[in-house]
Amino acid sequence: MKDHIDIANSKTSDQFITDYLPSSNQWRSWIHPATKAEYQITLQTAETLPKTNFDACFNLIECTSGEAYRKSKDGWKPRSKRKEMRLLDLKYLLVKLDDQVEGFLSFMPTYEDEYPVIYCYEIHLSPALQGSGLGRVLMQYLEVIGDKIPGTAKVMLTCFLSNTRGVAFYQKLGYAEDEFSPQPKILRNGTKVAADYVIMSKNISR
Ligand SMILES: CC(C)(COP(=O)(O)OP(=O)(O)OC[C@H]1O[C@@H](n2cnc3c(N)ncnc32)[C@H](O)[C@@H]1OP(=O)(O)O)[C@@H](O)C(=O)NCCC(=O)NCCS
């Protein structure tokens, strides 16, 4: 039997774009509705992402979500975050204005609890882009990709519960708590301890 996730991950970036991104090529740019500035969107892999762009993405994560990480059980671990950002099959939809990184979405076609899924690792936009509609647009590309990779069941992601804006954004887009999201633990003394993150997913309709 063909492993379509494996096939997707073994494609070159150009092949991946041809086979899985919208054929119209309109995804390559996006116009800010308020400022009318035209942003460029490219597909990068963890391997091809230039060091300066990699650092800009890392800084964006720390800027938008550093506080949520620091408050979480595992804390902010810059070294392991950088390592995760270099995972072999990780791809980036990189958003730039005048060659400056203004946002990105990283994702990976993978298996999660034996389901073939598109996993959204990160989505971070600079303050000027937050609330602009770009977040929805980028997330929709993941559904397009999932739709085109045969057998893909859902788009998945993890979000800190402390990021109430993030959770509300995903809910608005039709994401709900996934069946594999961690449930509260009951300690021996009966105290309920909730996880500090939620796994959310959206089924890919066919
Ligand atoms: C989260 C983020 C990616 C969302 O992108 P965005 O461009 O700001 O969101 P959009 O403008 O596309 O919003 C899409 C929809 O979600 C809704 N939405 C966005 N934020 C919301 C919020 N806090 N509460 C309720 N709805 C919200 C919008 O109203 C919009 O709905 P509409 O199209 O019906 O009006 C962006 O704000 C961001 O980068 N935030 C900081 C980083 C972060 O938290 N990332 C998530 C880590 S898990």
Coordinates of C-alpha atoms and ligand atoms in Angstrom, one line a residue:
M1 CA 0.0 0.0 0.0
K2 CA 1.3 3.5 -0.8
D3 CA 2.3 5.7 2.1
H4 CA 1.0 9.1 0.9
I5 CA 2.6 10.9 3.9
D6 CA 6.0 9.5 3.0
I7 CA 5.4 10.4 -0.6
A8 CA 4.5 14.0 0.3
N9 CA 7.6 14.3 2.5
S10 CA 9.9 13.0 -0.1
K11 CA 8.9 15.6 -2.7
T12 CA 11.1 18.5 -3.6
S13 CA 9.7 21.9 -2.6
D14 CA 8.7 22.6 -6.3
Q15 CA 6.9 19.3 -6.6
F16 CA 5.2 19.8 -3.2
I17 CA 4.0 23.2 -4.5
T18 CA 2.8 21.8 -7.8
D19 CA 1.0 18.8 -6.2
Y20 CA -0.4 20.2 -3.0
L21 CA -0.7 24.0 -3.0
P22 CA -3.5 25.9 -4.9
S23 CA -2.8 25.7 -8.6
S24 CA -3.7 29.4 -9.1
N25 CA -0.4 30.6 -7.6
Q26 CA -2.4 33.3 -5.8
W27 CA -1.1 31.9 -2.5
R28 CA 2.3 33.4 -3.4
S29 CA 1.2 36.9 -2.3
W30 CA -1.3 38.5 0.0
I31 CA -2.5 42.1 0.2
H32 CA -3.1 43.6 3.7
P33 CA -6.7 44.9 3.6
A34 CA -5.9 48.0 5.7
T35 CA -2.5 49.1 4.4
K36 CA -2.7 47.6 0.9
A37 CA 0.9 46.4 1.3
E38 CA 1.7 43.3 -0.7
Y39 CA 3.3 40.5 1.2
Q40 CA 5.2 37.6 -0.4
I41 CA 4.6 34.0 0.7
T42 CA 7.1 31.2 -0.1
L43 CA 7.3 27.6 0.8
Q44 CA 10.5 26.7 2.6
T45 CA 11.8 23.5 4.2
A46 CA 13.6 23.4 7.6
E47 CA 16.7 22.6 5.4
T48 CA 16.4 25.5 2.9
L49 CA 15.2 28.2 5.3
P50 CA 18.1 30.7 5.4
K51 CA 19.7 31.3 8.8
T52 CA 18.6 34.9 9.0
N53 CA 15.0 33.9 8.2
F54 CA 15.2 31.0 10.7
D55 CA 16.4 33.5 13.4
A56 CA 13.6 35.9 12.5
C57 CA 11.0 33.1 12.9
F58 CA 12.5 32.1 16.2
N59 CA 12.4 35.7 17.4
L60 CA 8.8 35.9 16.4
I61 CA 7.9 32.9 18.5
E62 CA 9.7 34.3 21.5
C63 CA 8.0 37.7 21.0
T64 CA 4.4 36.5 20.5
S65 CA 4.5 33.4 22.8
G66 CA 7.6 33.6 25.1
E67 CA 5.4 34.5 28.0
A68 CA 3.0 31.6 27.5
Y69 CA 6.0 29.2 27.3
R70 CA 7.6 30.7 30.4
K71 CA 4.3 30.2 32.3
S72 CA 3.9 26.6 31.1
K73 CA 5.0 23.4 32.9
D74 CA 8.0 22.9 30.6
G75 CA 9.1 26.6 30.4
W76 CA 10.9 28.3 27.5
K77 CA 13.6 26.1 26.2
P78 CA 15.3 28.0 23.3
R79 CA 17.6 25.1 22.4
S80 CA 14.9 22.5 22.1
K81 CA 12.7 25.0 20.2
R82 CA 15.5 25.6 17.7
K83 CA 16.0 21.9 17.3
E84 CA 12.3 21.3 16.7
M85 CA 12.3 24.1 14.1
R86 CA 14.9 22.2 12.2
L87 CA 13.0 18.9 12.1
L88 CA 13.6 17.2 8.7
D89 CA 10.1 17.1 7.3
L90 CA 9.0 20.5 8.7
K91 CA 7.9 23.0 6.1
Y92 CA 7.4 26.8 6.3
L93 CA 4.9 29.1 4.7
L94 CA 7.1 32.2 5.1
V95 CA 5.5 35.7 4.9
K96 CA 7.7 38.6 4.0
L97 CA 7.4 42.3 3.3
D98 CA 10.4 44.0 1.6
D99 CA 12.5 40.9 2.4
Q100 CA 11.7 41.1 6.1
V101 CA 10.0 38.1 7.8
E102 CA 6.6 39.3 9.1
G103 CA 5.1 35.9 9.9
F104 CA 5.1 32.2 9.2
L105 CA 3.3 29.0 9.6
S106 CA 5.2 25.7 10.0
F107 CA 3.7 22.4 9.4
M108 CA 4.4 18.7 8.7
P109 CA 2.4 15.9 7.0
T110 CA 2.8 13.2 9.5
Y111 CA 1.2 10.4 11.5
E112 CA -0.4 11.2 14.9
D113 CA -1.9 8.4 16.8
E114 CA -1.8 6.4 13.6
Y115 CA -3.9 8.9 11.7
P116 CA -2.3 10.6 8.6
V117 CA -2.6 14.3 9.5
I118 CA -1.2 17.8 8.6
Y119 CA 0.3 19.0 11.9
C120 CA 0.5 22.7 12.3
Y121 CA 3.6 23.3 14.5
E122 CA 3.5 27.1 14.7
I123 CA 1.7 30.1 13.4
H124 CA 3.0 33.5 14.3
L125 CA 2.3 36.9 12.8
S126 CA 3.9 40.2 13.6
P127 CA 1.6 42.6 15.4
A128 CA 0.9 44.6 12.2
L129 CA -0.6 41.4 10.7
Q130 CA -2.6 40.2 13.7
G131 CA -6.3 40.4 13.2
S132 CA -5.8 41.1 9.4
G133 CA -7.3 37.9 8.1
L134 CA -3.9 36.4 7.1
G135 CA -4.0 33.8 9.9
R136 CA -7.2 32.3 8.5
V137 CA -5.8 32.4 4.9
L138 CA -2.6 30.5 6.0
M139 CA -4.6 27.9 8.0
Q140 CA -6.8 27.3 5.0
Y141 CA -3.8 26.4 2.9
L142 CA -3.2 23.5 5.3
E143 CA -6.7 22.2 4.6
V144 CA -5.9 22.5 0.9
I145 CA -2.7 20.5 1.3
G146 CA -4.5 17.9 3.5
D147 CA -7.2 17.6 0.9
K148 CA -4.7 16.8 -1.8
I149 CA -2.7 14.2 0.2
P150 CA -4.8 11.1 -0.1
G151 CA -6.1 9.6 3.1
T152 CA -5.3 12.6 5.3
A153 CA -7.8 12.6 8.1
K154 CA -7.4 16.0 9.8
V155 CA -5.4 19.2 10.5
M156 CA -4.0 19.2 14.0
L157 CA -2.2 21.6 16.4
T158 CA -1.3 22.2 20.0
C159 CA -2.1 25.5 21.7
F160 CA -1.4 26.7 25.3
L161 CA -4.7 27.1 27.2
S162 CA -3.2 30.4 28.5
N163 CA -3.3 31.6 24.9
T164 CA -7.0 32.3 25.0
R165 CA -6.8 34.4 21.8
G166 CA -5.1 31.6 20.0
V167 CA -7.7 29.1 21.2
A168 CA -10.6 31.4 20.2
F169 CA -9.0 31.9 16.7
Y170 CA -8.8 28.2 16.1
Q171 CA -12.4 27.7 17.4
K172 CA -13.5 30.4 15.0
L173 CA -11.9 28.4 12.1
G174 CA -13.8 25.2 13.1
Y175 CA -11.2 23.5 15.3
A176 CA -12.3 21.6 18.4
E177 CA -10.5 19.7 21.1
D178 CA -9.1 16.5 19.7
E179 CA -10.0 13.0 21.0
F180 CA -6.3 12.6 22.0
S181 CA -6.0 15.9 23.8
P182 CA -4.7 15.3 27.4
Q183 CA -7.4 15.0 30.0
P184 CA -7.0 16.4 33.6
K185 CA -5.1 14.1 35.9
I186 CA -6.6 13.2 39.3
L187 CA -4.0 13.2 42.0
R188 CA -4.2 10.7 44.9
N189 CA -5.6 13.4 47.1
G190 CA -8.4 13.9 44.6
T191 CA -7.0 17.2 43.2
K192 CA -7.7 17.7 39.5
V193 CA -4.7 18.9 37.6
A194 CA -5.5 20.1 34.1
A195 CA -2.8 20.1 31.3
D196 CA -1.6 23.5 30.2
Y197 CA -2.2 22.9 26.5
V198 CA -4.9 21.5 24.3
I199 CA -4.7 19.5 21.2
M200 CA -7.2 20.7 18.6
S201 CA -8.1 19.3 15.2
K202 CA -10.4 19.8 12.3
N203 CA -11.6 16.9 10.1
I204 CA -10.8 17.2 6.4
S205 CA -14.1 17.0 4.6
R206 CA -14.2 15.1 1.4
Ligands
LIG1 C1 -3.3 33.7 16.2 C2 -3.0 34.4 14.9 C3 -2.1 33.5 14.0 C4 -4.3 34.6 14.2 O1 -4.1 35.2 13.0 P1 -4.9 36.6 12.6 O2 -4.5 37.0 11.2 O3 -4.7 37.5 13.7 O4 -6.4 36.0 12.6 P2 -7.5 36.4 11.5 O5 -7.6 37.9 11.4 O6 -7.3 35.6 10.3 O7 -8.8 35.9 12.2 C5 -9.6 34.8 11.7 C6 -10.9 34.7 12.3 O8 -10.7 34.4 13.7 C7 -11.3 35.4 14.5 N1 -10.4 35.7 15.6 C8 -9.1 36.1 15.6 N2 -8.7 36.3 16.8 C9 -9.7 36.0 17.7 C10 -9.9 36.1 19.0 N3 -9.0 36.5 19.9 N4 -11.2 35.8 19.5 C11 -12.2 35.4 18.7 N5 -12.1 35.4 17.4 C12 -10.8 35.6 16.9 C13 -11.4 36.6 13.6 O9 -12.5 37.5 14.0 C14 -11.6 36.0 12.3 O10 -13.0 35.7 12.1 P3 -13.8 36.4 10.9 O11 -13.0 36.1 9.6 O12 -15.1 35.7 10.9 O13 -13.8 37.8 11.2 C15 -2.3 35.7 15.1 O14 -3.1 36.6 15.8 C16 -1.0 35.6 15.8 O15 0.1 35.4 15.2 N6 -1.0 35.7 17.2 C17 0.2 35.6 18.0 C18 0.9 34.3 17.9 C19 0.0 33.2 18.4 O16 -0.7 33.2 19.4 N7 0.0 32.1 17.6 C20 -0.8 30.9 17.9 C21 0.1 30.0 18.7 S1 -0.8 28.5 19.1

